[in-house]
mmCIF file with all atom_site columns, C-alpha atoms in Angstrom:
data_model
loop_
_atom_site.group_PDB
_atom_site.id
_atom_site.type_symbol
_atom_site.label_atom_id
_atom_site.label_alt_id
_atom_site.label_comp_id
_atom_site.label_asym_id
_atom_site.label_entity_id
_atom_site.label_seq_id
_atom_site.pdbx_PDB_ins_code
_atom_site.Cartn_x
_atom_site.Cartn_y
_atom_site.Cartn_z
_atom_site.occupancy
_atom_site.B_iso_or_equiv
_atom_site.pdbx_formal_charge
_atom_site.auth_seq_id
_atom_site.auth_comp_id
_atom_site.auth_asym_id
_atom_site.auth_atom_id
_atom_site.pdbx_PDB_model_num
ATOM 1   C CA . UNK H 1 1   ? 23.984 47.707 53.836 1.00 65.00 ? 1   UNK H CA 1
ATOM 2   C CA . UNK H 1 2   ? 25.707 44.075 52.875 1.00 81.00 ? 2   UNK H CA 1
ATOM 3   C CA . UNK H 1 3   ? 29.888 44.453 52.811 1.00 92.00 ? 3   UNK H CA 1
ATOM 4   C CA . UNK H 1 4   ? 32.359 44.958 50.141 1.00 96.00 ? 4   UNK H CA 1
ATOM 5   C CA . UNK H 1 5   ? 35.951 44.064 50.322 1.00 96.00 ? 5   UNK H CA 1
ATOM 6   C CA . UNK H 1 6   ? 38.439 46.091 48.947 1.00 97.00 ? 6   UNK H CA 1
ATOM 7   C CA . UNK H 1 7   ? 41.250 44.204 46.494 1.00 97.00 ? 7   UNK H CA 1
ATOM 8   C CA . UNK H 1 8   ? 38.892 41.473 45.302 1.00 98.00 ? 8   UNK H CA 1
ATOM 9   C CA . UNK H 1 9   ? 37.180 41.534 41.684 1.00 98.00 ? 9   UNK H CA 1
ATOM 10  C CA . UNK H 1 10  ? 32.905 41.294 41.425 1.00 98.00 ? 10  UNK H CA 1
ATOM 11  C CA . UNK H 1 11  ? 30.961 39.851 38.992 1.00 98.00 ? 11  UNK H CA 1
ATOM 12  C CA . UNK H 1 12  ? 27.308 41.202 38.088 1.00 97.00 ? 12  UNK H CA 1
ATOM 13  C CA . UNK H 1 13  ? 25.716 37.686 39.369 1.00 97.00 ? 13  UNK H CA 1
ATOM 14  C CA . UNK H 1 14  ? 27.295 38.503 42.877 1.00 98.00 ? 14  UNK H CA 1
ATOM 15  C CA . UNK H 1 15  ? 30.594 36.249 42.729 1.00 98.00 ? 15  UNK H CA 1
ATOM 16  C CA . UNK H 1 16  ? 33.928 37.526 44.011 1.00 98.00 ? 16  UNK H CA 1
ATOM 17  C CA . UNK H 1 17  ? 37.208 36.560 43.008 1.00 98.00 ? 17  UNK H CA 1
ATOM 18  C CA . UNK H 1 18  ? 40.822 37.138 45.144 1.00 98.00 ? 18  UNK H CA 1
ATOM 19  C CA . UNK H 1 19  ? 43.392 36.953 42.777 1.00 98.00 ? 19  UNK H CA 1
ATOM 20  C CA . UNK H 1 20  ? 46.818 35.301 44.369 1.00 97.00 ? 20  UNK H CA 1
ATOM 21  C CA . UNK H 1 21  ? 49.540 34.789 41.385 1.00 96.00 ? 21  UNK H CA 1
ATOM 22  C CA . UNK H 1 22  ? 47.874 32.748 38.775 1.00 96.00 ? 22  UNK H CA 1
ATOM 23  C CA . UNK H 1 23  ? 45.197 31.549 41.149 1.00 98.00 ? 23  UNK H CA 1
ATOM 24  C CA . UNK H 1 24  ? 41.763 33.051 42.168 1.00 98.00 ? 24  UNK H CA 1
ATOM 25  C CA . UNK H 1 25  ? 39.700 31.587 44.886 1.00 98.00 ? 25  UNK H CA 1
ATOM 26  C CA . UNK H 1 26  ? 35.655 32.183 44.138 1.00 98.00 ? 26  UNK H CA 1
ATOM 27  C CA . UNK H 1 27  ? 32.939 32.542 46.129 1.00 98.00 ? 27  UNK H CA 1
ATOM 28  C CA . UNK H 1 28  ? 29.579 34.070 46.630 1.00 98.00 ? 28  UNK H CA 1
ATOM 29  C CA . UNK H 1 29  ? 29.419 37.899 48.334 1.00 98.00 ? 29  UNK H CA 1
ATOM 30  C CA . UNK H 1 30  ? 28.029 39.179 51.796 1.00 97.00 ? 30  UNK H CA 1
ATOM 31  C CA . UNK H 1 31  ? 25.422 40.515 49.514 1.00 97.00 ? 31  UNK H CA 1
ATOM 32  C CA . UNK H 1 32  ? 24.677 37.091 47.733 1.00 97.00 ? 32  UNK H CA 1
ATOM 33  C CA . UNK H 1 33  ? 24.499 35.323 51.080 1.00 97.00 ? 33  UNK H CA 1
ATOM 34  C CA . UNK H 1 34  ? 22.659 38.321 53.126 1.00 95.00 ? 34  UNK H CA 1
ATOM 35  C CA . UNK H 1 35  ? 20.136 37.616 49.648 1.00 95.00 ? 35  UNK H CA 1
ATOM 36  C CA . UNK H 1 36  ? 20.005 34.023 49.771 1.00 96.00 ? 36  UNK H CA 1
ATOM 37  C CA . UNK H 1 37  ? 19.058 33.437 53.728 1.00 96.00 ? 37  UNK H CA 1
ATOM 38  C CA . UNK H 1 38  ? 20.623 30.542 55.416 1.00 97.00 ? 38  UNK H CA 1
ATOM 39  C CA . UNK H 1 39  ? 22.959 28.552 52.977 1.00 98.00 ? 39  UNK H CA 1
ATOM 40  C CA . UNK H 1 40  ? 22.014 24.924 53.564 1.00 98.00 ? 40  UNK H CA 1
ATOM 41  C CA . UNK H 1 41  ? 24.200 23.125 50.380 1.00 98.00 ? 41  UNK H CA 1
ATOM 42  C CA . UNK H 1 42  ? 26.796 23.785 48.141 1.00 98.00 ? 42  UNK H CA 1
ATOM 43  C CA . UNK H 1 43  ? 27.131 21.925 45.056 1.00 98.00 ? 43  UNK H CA 1
ATOM 44  C CA . UNK H 1 44  ? 30.715 22.481 43.890 1.00 98.00 ? 44  UNK H CA 1
ATOM 45  C CA . UNK H 1 45  ? 32.767 21.225 40.573 1.00 98.00 ? 45  UNK H CA 1
ATOM 46  C CA . UNK H 1 46  ? 35.145 18.362 41.005 1.00 98.00 ? 46  UNK H CA 1
ATOM 47  C CA . UNK H 1 47  ? 38.956 19.054 41.203 1.00 98.00 ? 47  UNK H CA 1
ATOM 48  C CA . UNK H 1 48  ? 40.551 19.550 37.801 1.00 98.00 ? 48  UNK H CA 1
ATOM 49  C CA . UNK H 1 49  ? 37.311 20.192 36.259 1.00 98.00 ? 49  UNK H CA 1
ATOM 50  C CA . UNK H 1 50  ? 37.382 23.165 33.976 1.00 98.00 ? 50  UNK H CA 1
ATOM 51  C CA . UNK H 1 51  ? 35.304 26.482 34.189 1.00 98.00 ? 51  UNK H CA 1
ATOM 52  C CA . UNK H 1 52  ? 34.634 28.726 31.920 1.00 98.00 ? 52  UNK H CA 1
ATOM 53  C CA . UNK H 1 53  ? 33.928 32.854 32.147 1.00 98.00 ? 53  UNK H CA 1
ATOM 54  C CA . UNK H 1 54  ? 29.970 33.433 32.439 1.00 98.00 ? 54  UNK H CA 1
ATOM 55  C CA . UNK H 1 55  ? 29.239 29.673 32.234 1.00 98.00 ? 55  UNK H CA 1
ATOM 56  C CA . UNK H 1 56  ? 27.873 27.944 35.993 1.00 98.00 ? 56  UNK H CA 1
ATOM 57  C CA . UNK H 1 57  ? 29.622 25.811 38.271 1.00 98.00 ? 57  UNK H CA 1
ATOM 58  C CA . UNK H 1 58  ? 27.770 25.176 40.880 1.00 98.00 ? 58  UNK H CA 1
ATOM 59  C CA . UNK H 1 59  ? 24.874 25.827 42.859 1.00 98.00 ? 59  UNK H CA 1
ATOM 60  C CA . UNK H 1 60  ? 24.158 27.411 46.519 1.00 98.00 ? 60  UNK H CA 1
ATOM 61  C CA . UNK H 1 61  ? 21.138 26.379 48.026 1.00 97.00 ? 61  UNK H CA 1
ATOM 62  C CA . UNK H 1 62  ? 19.148 27.911 51.245 1.00 96.00 ? 62  UNK H CA 1
ATOM 63  C CA . UNK H 1 63  ? 16.310 27.774 52.878 1.00 93.00 ? 63  UNK H CA 1
ATOM 64  C CA . UNK H 1 64  ? 14.643 30.104 50.376 1.00 90.00 ? 64  UNK H CA 1
ATOM 65  C CA . UNK H 1 65  ? 16.141 29.313 46.714 1.00 90.00 ? 65  UNK H CA 1
ATOM 66  C CA . UNK H 1 66  ? 18.710 28.082 44.992 1.00 94.00 ? 66  UNK H CA 1
ATOM 67  C CA . UNK H 1 67  ? 21.299 29.631 43.015 1.00 96.00 ? 67  UNK H CA 1
ATOM 68  C CA . UNK H 1 68  ? 23.277 29.031 40.412 1.00 97.00 ? 68  UNK H CA 1
ATOM 69  C CA . UNK H 1 69  ? 27.543 30.373 40.657 1.00 98.00 ? 69  UNK H CA 1
ATOM 70  C CA . UNK H 1 70  ? 28.678 31.906 37.460 1.00 98.00 ? 70  UNK H CA 1
ATOM 71  C CA . UNK H 1 71  ? 32.527 31.929 37.518 1.00 98.00 ? 71  UNK H CA 1
ATOM 72  C CA . UNK H 1 72  ? 33.764 35.178 36.657 1.00 98.00 ? 72  UNK H CA 1
ATOM 73  C CA . UNK H 1 73  ? 36.865 33.589 35.483 1.00 98.00 ? 73  UNK H CA 1
ATOM 74  C CA . UNK H 1 74  ? 38.144 30.920 32.697 1.00 98.00 ? 74  UNK H CA 1
ATOM 75  C CA . UNK H 1 75  ? 40.486 28.065 34.359 1.00 98.00 ? 75  UNK H CA 1
ATOM 76  C CA . UNK H 1 76  ? 40.808 24.637 35.963 1.00 98.00 ? 76  UNK H CA 1
ATOM 77  C CA . UNK H 1 77  ? 39.472 24.130 39.511 1.00 98.00 ? 77  UNK H CA 1
ATOM 78  C CA . UNK H 1 78  ? 42.464 23.018 41.854 1.00 98.00 ? 78  UNK H CA 1
ATOM 79  C CA . UNK H 1 79  ? 40.831 22.599 44.965 1.00 98.00 ? 79  UNK H CA 1
ATOM 80  C CA . UNK H 1 80  ? 37.438 22.901 46.410 1.00 98.00 ? 80  UNK H CA 1
ATOM 81  C CA . UNK H 1 81  ? 36.429 24.510 50.227 1.00 98.00 ? 81  UNK H CA 1
ATOM 82  C CA . UNK H 1 82  ? 35.743 20.797 51.093 1.00 97.00 ? 82  UNK H CA 1
ATOM 83  C CA . UNK H 1 83  ? 34.511 22.680 54.511 1.00 98.00 ? 83  UNK H CA 1
ATOM 84  C CA . UNK H 1 84  ? 31.483 24.170 53.046 1.00 98.00 ? 84  UNK H CA 1
ATOM 85  C CA . UNK H 1 85  ? 30.281 20.015 52.390 1.00 97.00 ? 85  UNK H CA 1
ATOM 86  C CA . UNK H 1 86  ? 29.464 19.634 56.079 1.00 97.00 ? 86  UNK H CA 1
ATOM 87  C CA . UNK H 1 87  ? 29.569 23.156 57.163 1.00 98.00 ? 87  UNK H CA 1
ATOM 88  C CA . UNK H 1 88  ? 27.567 25.137 53.992 1.00 98.00 ? 88  UNK H CA 1
ATOM 89  C CA . UNK H 1 89  ? 26.519 27.769 56.968 1.00 97.00 ? 89  UNK H CA 1
ATOM 90  C CA . UNK H 1 90  ? 30.319 29.302 56.607 1.00 98.00 ? 90  UNK H CA 1
ATOM 91  C CA . UNK H 1 91  ? 29.035 31.177 53.728 1.00 98.00 ? 91  UNK H CA 1
ATOM 92  C CA . UNK H 1 92  ? 26.528 33.142 55.484 1.00 97.00 ? 92  UNK H CA 1
ATOM 93  C CA . UNK H 1 93  ? 28.849 33.590 58.568 1.00 97.00 ? 93  UNK H CA 1
ATOM 94  C CA . UNK H 1 94  ? 31.694 35.204 56.390 1.00 97.00 ? 94  UNK H CA 1
ATOM 95  C CA . UNK H 1 95  ? 31.164 34.988 52.636 1.00 97.00 ? 95  UNK H CA 1
ATOM 96  C CA . UNK H 1 96  ? 34.377 36.248 52.300 1.00 97.00 ? 96  UNK H CA 1
ATOM 97  C CA . UNK H 1 97  ? 36.768 34.224 54.341 1.00 97.00 ? 97  UNK H CA 1
ATOM 98  C CA . UNK H 1 98  ? 34.895 31.174 52.975 1.00 98.00 ? 98  UNK H CA 1
ATOM 99  C CA . UNK H 1 99  ? 35.852 31.102 49.497 1.00 98.00 ? 99  UNK H CA 1
ATOM 100 C CA . UNK H 1 100 ? 33.914 27.839 46.990 1.00 98.00 ? 100 UNK H CA 1
ATOM 101 C CA . UNK H 1 101 ? 36.488 26.936 44.848 1.00 98.00 ? 101 UNK H CA 1
ATOM 102 C CA . UNK H 1 102 ? 40.230 28.027 44.118 1.00 98.00 ? 102 UNK H CA 1
ATOM 103 C CA . UNK H 1 103 ? 40.958 28.097 39.895 1.00 98.00 ? 103 UNK H CA 1
ATOM 104 C CA . UNK H 1 104 ? 44.197 28.255 38.182 1.00 98.00 ? 104 UNK H CA 1
ATOM 105 C CA . UNK H 1 105 ? 43.579 31.222 35.793 1.00 98.00 ? 105 UNK H CA 1
ATOM 106 C CA . UNK H 1 106 ? 43.700 30.452 32.334 1.00 98.00 ? 106 UNK H CA 1
ATOM 107 C CA . UNK H 1 107 ? 43.560 34.195 31.043 1.00 97.00 ? 107 UNK H CA 1
ATOM 108 C CA . UNK H 1 108 ? 44.078 36.857 33.730 1.00 96.00 ? 108 UNK H CA 1
ATOM 109 C CA . UNK H 1 109 ? 42.771 40.046 31.216 1.00 97.00 ? 109 UNK H CA 1
ATOM 110 C CA . UNK H 1 110 ? 39.201 38.302 32.151 1.00 98.00 ? 110 UNK H CA 1
ATOM 111 C CA . UNK H 1 111 ? 39.570 40.033 34.991 1.00 98.00 ? 111 UNK H CA 1
ATOM 112 C CA . UNK H 1 112 ? 39.392 43.301 32.951 1.00 97.00 ? 112 UNK H CA 1
ATOM 113 C CA . UNK H 1 113 ? 35.860 42.894 32.821 1.00 97.00 ? 113 UNK H CA 1
ATOM 114 C CA . UNK H 1 114 ? 35.035 42.550 36.180 1.00 98.00 ? 114 UNK H CA 1
ATOM 115 C CA . UNK H 1 115 ? 34.065 45.451 38.895 1.00 98.00 ? 115 UNK H CA 1
ATOM 116 C CA . UNK H 1 116 ? 36.339 46.352 41.587 1.00 98.00 ? 116 UNK H CA 1
ATOM 117 C CA . UNK H 1 117 ? 34.801 46.975 44.998 1.00 97.00 ? 117 UNK H CA 1
ATOM 118 C CA . UNK H 1 118 ? 33.470 50.545 44.510 1.00 97.00 ? 118 UNK H CA 1
ATOM 119 C CA . UNK H 1 119 ? 31.904 49.503 41.407 1.00 98.00 ? 119 UNK H CA 1
ATOM 120 C CA . UNK H 1 120 ? 30.476 46.792 42.652 1.00 98.00 ? 120 UNK H CA 1
ATOM 121 C CA . UNK H 1 121 ? 29.180 48.502 45.637 1.00 97.00 ? 121 UNK H CA 1
ATOM 122 C CA . UNK H 1 122 ? 27.814 51.353 43.158 1.00 97.00 ? 122 UNK H CA 1
ATOM 123 C CA . UNK H 1 123 ? 26.195 48.503 41.658 1.00 97.00 ? 123 UNK H CA 1
ATOM 124 C CA . UNK H 1 124 ? 24.552 46.875 44.429 1.00 96.00 ? 124 UNK H CA 1
ATOM 125 C CA . UNK H 1 125 ? 23.049 50.230 45.561 1.00 94.00 ? 125 UNK H CA 1
ATOM 126 C CA . UNK H 1 126 ? 21.082 50.464 42.442 1.00 89.00 ? 126 UNK H CA 1
#
C-alpha cells in the first residue's frame, strides 16, 4: 500500500503540494513513484516559469514509462530541486521529501479543488 502523508493536498494525476505560507512544494506521490518504478530522469521547468493548474510542467521518466507532471496549482516557479538532476532516484526513496518544484501560489483558492489525505487514499484504493 502506498503511503499517503497528512497535511498535503493531492491531485487526481498523483501530484501533491505541501503549502508553506504563499509557497507550495510540488512533487509526485508515493503511489505515483511506485507505479512508475525506478525513476531515471526528471524534466523540470526553469525558475521564473509560470505554471497553470491542470497544465503540464515537466515529466518524470522511469525504466518503465514517462509520465507528464501536471501542476495542481497556478503560480511562478521560484526553485527547482536540483538534487534530482543528478539523483532522480531520490523520488523513489522518499517521494514526499523530494519535491520537484517550489512555486509562489497565484491563487490559493485553487487548493479547494484538491483532495486531502483521506480523500486521496480512497481515490487510490479504487
